[in-house]
mmCIF file of C-alpha atoms in Angstrom:
data_model
loop_
_atom_site.group_PDB
_atom_site.id
_atom_site.type_symbol
_atom_site.label_atom_id
_atom_site.label_comp_id
_atom_site.label_asym_id
_atom_site.label_seq_id
_atom_site.Cartn_x
_atom_site.Cartn_y
_atom_site.Cartn_z
ATOM 1 C CA GLY A 1 -40.219 74.313 -59.875
ATOM 2 C CA ALA A 2 -39.896 76.945 -57.498
ATOM 3 C CA VAL A 3 -38.212 80.508 -58.467
ATOM 4 C CA VAL A 4 -35.451 82.241 -56.858
ATOM 5 C CA SER A 5 -34.484 85.620 -58.248
ATOM 6 C CA GLN A 6 -31.038 87.466 -57.683
ATOM 7 C CA HIS A 7 -30.237 90.839 -57.985
ATOM 8 C CA PRO A 8 -28.440 92.069 -59.804
ATOM 9 C CA SER A 9 -26.769 89.616 -62.209
ATOM 10 C CA ARG A 10 -24.220 91.610 -62.737
ATOM 11 C CA VAL A 11 -22.193 94.413 -60.693
ATOM 12 C CA ILE A 12 -18.864 96.574 -61.167
ATOM 13 C CA CYS A 13 -17.761 98.389 -58.085
ATOM 14 C CA LYS A 14 -14.385 100.219 -56.539
ATOM 15 C CA SER A 15 -12.224 98.587 -54.273
ATOM 16 C CA GLY A 16 -13.422 99.557 -50.676
ATOM 17 C CA THR A 17 -16.709 100.011 -51.501
ATOM 18 C CA SER A 18 -19.651 97.403 -50.421
ATOM 19 C CA VAL A 19 -22.273 95.612 -52.557
ATOM 20 C CA LYS A 20 -25.753 93.974 -51.423
ATOM 21 C CA ILE A 21 -27.171 91.018 -53.504
ATOM 22 C CA GLU A 22 -30.687 89.861 -53.224
ATOM 23 C CA CYS A 23 -31.848 86.474 -52.861
ATOM 24 C CA ARG A 24 -35.477 86.314 -53.138
ATOM 25 C CA SER A 25 -38.151 82.725 -53.405
ATOM 26 C CA LEU A 26 -40.608 84.379 -55.455
ATOM 27 C CA ASP A 27 -43.496 81.463 -54.789
ATOM 28 C CA PHE A 28 -42.582 79.380 -51.928
ATOM 29 C CA GLN A 29 -41.074 80.565 -48.222
ATOM 30 C CA ALA A 30 -37.775 79.362 -47.716
ATOM 31 C CA THR A 31 -36.446 79.174 -44.069
ATOM 32 C CA THR A 32 -32.781 78.412 -45.601
ATOM 33 C CA MET A 33 -30.931 79.993 -47.998
ATOM 34 C CA PHE A 34 -27.785 79.124 -49.144
ATOM 35 C CA TRP A 35 -24.615 81.445 -50.457
ATOM 36 C CA TYR A 36 -22.455 80.045 -52.777
ATOM 37 C CA ARG A 37 -18.976 81.060 -54.301
ATOM 38 C CA GLN A 38 -17.756 79.944 -57.839
ATOM 39 C CA PHE A 39 -14.092 80.328 -58.843
ATOM 40 C CA PRO A 40 -13.609 79.817 -62.588
ATOM 41 C CA LYS A 41 -13.203 76.108 -63.400
ATOM 42 C CA LYS A 42 -14.313 75.274 -59.782
ATOM 43 C CA SER A 43 -17.527 73.847 -58.102
ATOM 44 C CA LEU A 44 -19.870 75.949 -55.660
ATOM 45 C CA MET A 45 -18.236 76.697 -52.809
ATOM 46 C CA LEU A 46 -20.894 77.239 -49.962
ATOM 47 C CA MET A 47 -20.135 80.522 -48.121
ATOM 48 C CA ALA A 48 -22.729 80.352 -45.721
ATOM 49 C CA THR A 49 -25.729 78.946 -44.917
ATOM 50 C CA SER A 50 -28.661 81.617 -44.019
ATOM 51 C CA ASN A 51 -31.539 81.031 -41.791
ATOM 52 C CA GLU A 52 -34.734 83.412 -41.371
ATOM 53 C CA GLY A 53 -34.708 85.169 -38.356
ATOM 54 C CA SER A 54 -31.437 83.976 -36.925
ATOM 55 C CA LYS A 55 -27.896 84.416 -37.506
ATOM 56 C CA ALA A 56 -25.926 82.881 -40.356
ATOM 57 C CA THR A 57 -23.725 79.810 -40.461
ATOM 58 C CA TYR A 58 -20.702 80.478 -41.950
ATOM 59 C CA GLU A 59 -18.644 77.701 -43.099
ATOM 60 C CA GLN A 60 -14.388 77.502 -42.284
ATOM 61 C CA GLY A 61 -12.201 79.991 -43.545
ATOM 62 C CA VAL A 62 -15.306 82.507 -44.787
ATOM 63 C CA GLU A 63 -14.896 86.091 -42.658
ATOM 64 C CA LYS A 64 -18.625 86.774 -41.493
ATOM 65 C CA ASP A 65 -17.514 90.327 -40.905
ATOM 66 C CA LYS A 66 -16.689 90.782 -44.917
ATOM 67 C CA PHE A 67 -19.891 88.571 -46.143
ATOM 68 C CA LEU A 68 -22.500 90.184 -43.673
ATOM 69 C CA ILE A 69 -25.588 88.001 -44.358
ATOM 70 C CA ASN A 70 -28.951 89.082 -43.240
ATOM 71 C CA HIS A 71 -32.482 86.479 -43.847
ATOM 72 C CA ALA A 72 -35.178 89.067 -42.559
ATOM 73 C CA SER A 73 -38.272 87.369 -44.097
ATOM 74 C CA LEU A 74 -39.048 83.860 -45.188
ATOM 75 C CA THR A 75 -39.008 85.270 -48.671
ATOM 76 C CA LEU A 76 -35.500 87.411 -48.662
ATOM 77 C CA SER A 77 -31.671 86.868 -47.965
ATOM 78 C CA THR A 78 -29.066 89.618 -48.338
ATOM 79 C CA LEU A 79 -25.139 89.173 -48.936
ATOM 80 C CA THR A 80 -23.197 92.156 -48.675
ATOM 81 C CA VAL A 81 -19.593 92.009 -49.721
ATOM 82 C CA THR A 82 -18.439 94.696 -47.214
ATOM 83 C CA SER A 83 -14.604 96.827 -48.430
ATOM 84 C CA ALA A 84 -14.488 94.729 -51.502
ATOM 85 C CA HIS A 85 -10.979 93.753 -52.928
ATOM 86 C CA PRO A 86 -10.513 92.873 -56.510
ATOM 87 C CA GLU A 87 -9.699 89.521 -54.364
ATOM 88 C CA ASP A 88 -13.644 89.261 -53.579
ATOM 89 C CA SER A 89 -14.054 89.286 -57.465
ATOM 90 C CA SER A 90 -16.257 86.300 -58.381
ATOM 91 C CA PHE A 91 -19.491 84.792 -59.536
ATOM 92 C CA TYR A 92 -21.922 84.540 -56.390
ATOM 93 C CA ILE A 93 -24.880 82.231 -56.736
ATOM 94 C CA CYS A 94 -27.815 81.791 -54.041
ATOM 95 C CA SER A 95 -30.102 79.003 -53.528
ATOM 96 C CA ALA A 96 -33.053 78.272 -51.401
ATOM 97 C CA ARG A 97 -34.149 74.501 -50.115
ATOM 98 C CA SER A 98 -37.537 73.365 -50.754
ATOM 99 C CA ASN A 99 -39.094 70.251 -49.542
ATOM 100 C CA TRP A 100 -41.259 68.783 -51.819
ATOM 101 C CA GLY A 101 -42.705 65.000 -52.615
ATOM 102 C CA GLY A 102 -40.427 64.364 -49.944
ATOM 103 C CA HIS A 103 -37.588 65.035 -51.057
ATOM 104 C CA THR A 104 -35.098 68.323 -50.689
ATOM 105 C CA GLU A 105 -33.969 70.458 -53.943
ATOM 106 C CA ALA A 106 -32.118 73.235 -54.025
ATOM 107 C CA PHE A 107 -33.480 76.230 -56.643
ATOM 108 C CA PHE A 108 -30.796 78.329 -57.612
ATOM 109 C CA GLY A 109 -30.482 82.510 -58.401
ATOM 110 C CA GLN A 110 -29.199 83.402 -61.404
ATOM 111 C CA GLY A 111 -26.260 84.576 -59.870
ATOM 112 C CA THR A 112 -24.368 87.799 -59.750
ATOM 113 C CA ARG A 113 -20.957 88.363 -61.275
ATOM 114 C CA LEU A 114 -19.274 90.523 -59.255
ATOM 115 C CA THR A 115 -16.173 92.536 -60.409
ATOM 116 C CA VAL A 116 -13.925 94.852 -58.079
ATOM 117 C CA VAL A 117 -11.578 97.087 -59.854
ATOM 118 C CA GLY B 1 -14.706 62.978 -44.706
ATOM 119 C CA GLN B 2 -17.128 63.831 -47.443
ATOM 120 C CA ASN B 3 -16.233 63.430 -50.786
ATOM 121 C CA ILE B 4 -17.507 62.897 -54.545
ATOM 122 C CA ASP B 5 -15.439 62.232 -57.624
ATOM 123 C CA GLN B 6 -16.385 63.194 -60.983
ATOM 124 C CA PRO B 7 -14.189 63.241 -64.002
ATOM 125 C CA THR B 8 -12.910 66.683 -64.658
ATOM 126 C CA GLU B 9 -13.547 67.383 -68.796
ATOM 127 C CA MET B 10 -15.048 64.803 -71.189
ATOM 128 C CA THR B 11 -15.063 65.147 -74.902
ATOM 129 C CA ALA B 12 -17.906 63.868 -77.282
ATOM 130 C CA THR B 13 -19.069 63.927 -81.000
ATOM 131 C CA GLU B 14 -22.405 65.836 -81.696
ATOM 132 C CA GLY B 15 -25.149 63.116 -82.422
ATOM 133 C CA ALA B 16 -23.295 60.476 -80.164
ATOM 134 C CA ILE B 17 -23.642 59.355 -76.479
ATOM 135 C CA VAL B 18 -22.004 60.201 -73.578
ATOM 136 C CA GLN B 19 -21.897 58.706 -69.688
ATOM 137 C CA ILE B 20 -20.793 61.054 -66.783
ATOM 138 C CA ASN B 21 -19.946 58.823 -63.687
ATOM 139 C CA CYS B 22 -20.234 60.326 -60.420
ATOM 140 C CA THR B 23 -18.976 58.640 -57.100
ATOM 141 C CA TYR B 24 -19.728 59.398 -54.004
ATOM 142 C CA GLN B 25 -18.582 58.825 -50.017
ATOM 143 C CA THR B 26 -20.980 60.930 -47.878
ATOM 144 C CA SER B 27 -22.432 60.677 -44.163
ATOM 145 C CA GLY B 28 -25.306 59.339 -44.867
ATOM 146 C CA PHE B 29 -27.608 59.399 -48.283
ATOM 147 C CA ASN B 30 -30.585 61.500 -49.238
ATOM 148 C CA GLY B 31 -30.543 61.687 -52.882
ATOM 149 C CA LEU B 32 -28.353 62.473 -55.528
ATOM 150 C CA PHE B 33 -29.022 65.310 -58.146
ATOM 151 C CA TRP B 34 -27.594 66.327 -61.661
ATOM 152 C CA TYR B 35 -27.335 69.773 -62.567
ATOM 153 C CA GLN B 36 -26.503 71.225 -65.860
ATOM 154 C CA GLN B 37 -24.246 74.858 -65.762
ATOM 155 C CA HIS B 38 -23.229 76.857 -68.678
ATOM 156 C CA ALA B 39 -20.116 79.084 -68.760
ATOM 157 C CA GLY B 40 -21.378 81.985 -66.183
ATOM 158 C CA GLU B 41 -24.562 81.038 -65.550
ATOM 159 C CA ALA B 42 -26.338 79.622 -62.598
ATOM 160 C CA PRO B 43 -27.023 75.519 -62.361
ATOM 161 C CA THR B 44 -30.142 74.422 -63.741
ATOM 162 C CA PHE B 45 -31.608 71.149 -62.350
ATOM 163 C CA LEU B 46 -31.475 67.786 -64.112
ATOM 164 C CA SER B 47 -32.505 64.830 -62.575
ATOM 165 C CA TYR B 48 -32.825 63.456 -58.833
ATOM 166 C CA ASN B 49 -32.405 60.041 -57.788
ATOM 167 C CA VAL B 50 -33.138 58.281 -54.061
ATOM 168 C CA LEU B 51 -33.996 55.092 -55.608
ATOM 169 C CA ASP B 52 -31.632 52.324 -57.207
ATOM 170 C CA GLY B 53 -32.023 52.268 -61.168
ATOM 171 C CA LEU B 54 -32.405 54.552 -64.058
ATOM 172 C CA GLU B 55 -34.739 57.670 -64.507
ATOM 173 C CA GLU B 56 -35.077 58.246 -67.821
ATOM 174 C CA LYS B 57 -36.038 61.890 -69.083
ATOM 175 C CA GLY B 58 -36.149 62.681 -72.688
ATOM 176 C CA ARG B 59 -32.341 62.559 -73.977
ATOM 177 C CA PHE B 60 -30.987 62.303 -70.481
ATOM 178 C CA SER B 61 -30.685 59.366 -67.878
ATOM 179 C CA SER B 62 -29.769 59.090 -64.913
ATOM 180 C CA PHE B 63 -28.913 55.790 -62.931
ATOM 181 C CA LEU B 64 -28.049 55.514 -59.244
ATOM 182 C CA SER B 65 -26.771 52.574 -56.994
ATOM 183 C CA ARG B 66 -26.431 53.135 -53.284
ATOM 184 C CA SER B 67 -24.674 50.123 -52.558
ATOM 185 C CA LYS B 68 -21.906 51.134 -54.710
ATOM 186 C CA GLY B 69 -21.949 55.190 -53.812
ATOM 187 C CA TYR B 70 -22.161 55.308 -57.935
ATOM 188 C CA SER B 71 -24.323 57.275 -60.189
ATOM 189 C CA TYR B 72 -24.157 58.133 -63.594
ATOM 190 C CA LEU B 73 -25.639 60.987 -66.035
ATOM 191 C CA LEU B 74 -26.263 59.799 -69.671
ATOM 192 C CA LEU B 75 -26.727 61.807 -72.308
ATOM 193 C CA LYS B 76 -27.887 60.597 -75.449
ATOM 194 C CA GLU B 77 -27.897 62.630 -79.295
ATOM 195 C CA LEU B 78 -25.655 65.440 -78.286
ATOM 196 C CA GLN B 79 -26.288 68.552 -79.298
ATOM 197 C CA MET B 80 -23.983 71.502 -79.150
ATOM 198 C CA LYS B 81 -26.306 73.118 -76.864
ATOM 199 C CA ASP B 82 -25.164 70.304 -74.514
ATOM 200 C CA SER B 83 -21.808 71.826 -73.721
ATOM 201 C CA ALA B 84 -21.437 72.388 -70.387
ATOM 202 C CA SER B 85 -20.310 71.365 -66.809
ATOM 203 C CA TYR B 86 -22.243 68.769 -65.154
ATOM 204 C CA LEU B 87 -22.386 68.548 -61.416
ATOM 205 C CA CYS B 88 -23.160 65.654 -59.323
ATOM 206 C CA ALA B 89 -24.543 66.658 -55.858
ATOM 207 C CA VAL B 90 -25.491 64.111 -52.993
ATOM 208 C CA VAL B 91 -28.032 64.906 -50.056
ATOM 209 C CA ASP B 92 -26.494 63.889 -46.910
ATOM 210 C CA SER B 93 -27.800 62.779 -43.584
ATOM 211 C CA ASN B 94 -28.198 66.379 -42.645
ATOM 212 C CA TYR B 95 -30.089 67.579 -45.707
ATOM 213 C CA GLN B 96 -26.839 69.682 -47.001
ATOM 214 C CA LEU B 97 -26.015 69.389 -50.568
ATOM 215 C CA ILE B 98 -22.670 68.317 -51.084
ATOM 216 C CA TRP B 99 -20.841 69.210 -54.473
ATOM 217 C CA GLY B 100 -18.823 67.011 -56.569
ATOM 218 C CA ALA B 101 -16.262 69.553 -58.542
ATOM 219 C CA GLY B 102 -18.327 68.825 -61.937
ATOM 220 C CA THR B 103 -17.541 67.631 -65.765
ATOM 221 C CA LYS B 104 -16.857 69.901 -68.248
ATOM 222 C CA LEU B 105 -18.383 68.706 -71.856
ATOM 223 C CA ILE B 106 -17.318 69.932 -74.588
ATOM 224 C CA ILE B 107 -19.238 68.567 -78.148
ATOM 225 C CA LYS B 108 -17.180 68.899 -81.096
ATOM 226 C CA PRO B 109 -19.514 68.915 -84.307
#
């Protein structure tokens, strides 16, 4: 299957700083990438849909000025958590959509564990 | 609204068989996925169903009934490493993935 690489896997940052998370599709072009957040013992929560060359579409309740998404190329999307607070500590996962055999599948990055201290 | 229901938690014994059910109500249907997620890791793909019936893949099988809005994941010969959360996700008419909350499966020796 397709490979999606997410970096870093773990990051600890101080309150008030910004953190950038990268998501790359290694062997296919992804016009659409998705950013999820997962709280402990909860399912994936879609934060935003990232479209190459255009603005991201944010889900209701997600602050677009706090979670900056850039999808500058067909293989790279970035999520920047700005002015991080401890409540932003979470597991962030990206996925890229690929169409094969007539259906759609989401391939996931490894996830990023963000801890804000 | 769109809704996917799975049991929150299940417990089974090593070597046994377990069936994890998923019912859904979505705007359109373009397939159903099952993913496995170990704690602290990203989900990994298990199966995809778009037509009614049973798809078998080794120890794992997945069943779909579109008319009933129902699917199940069947795990045979359970191993301790199968302890994980199992996520059901439906592709709706806009090709968006709608996620269930996941079923935490606990395997006991």
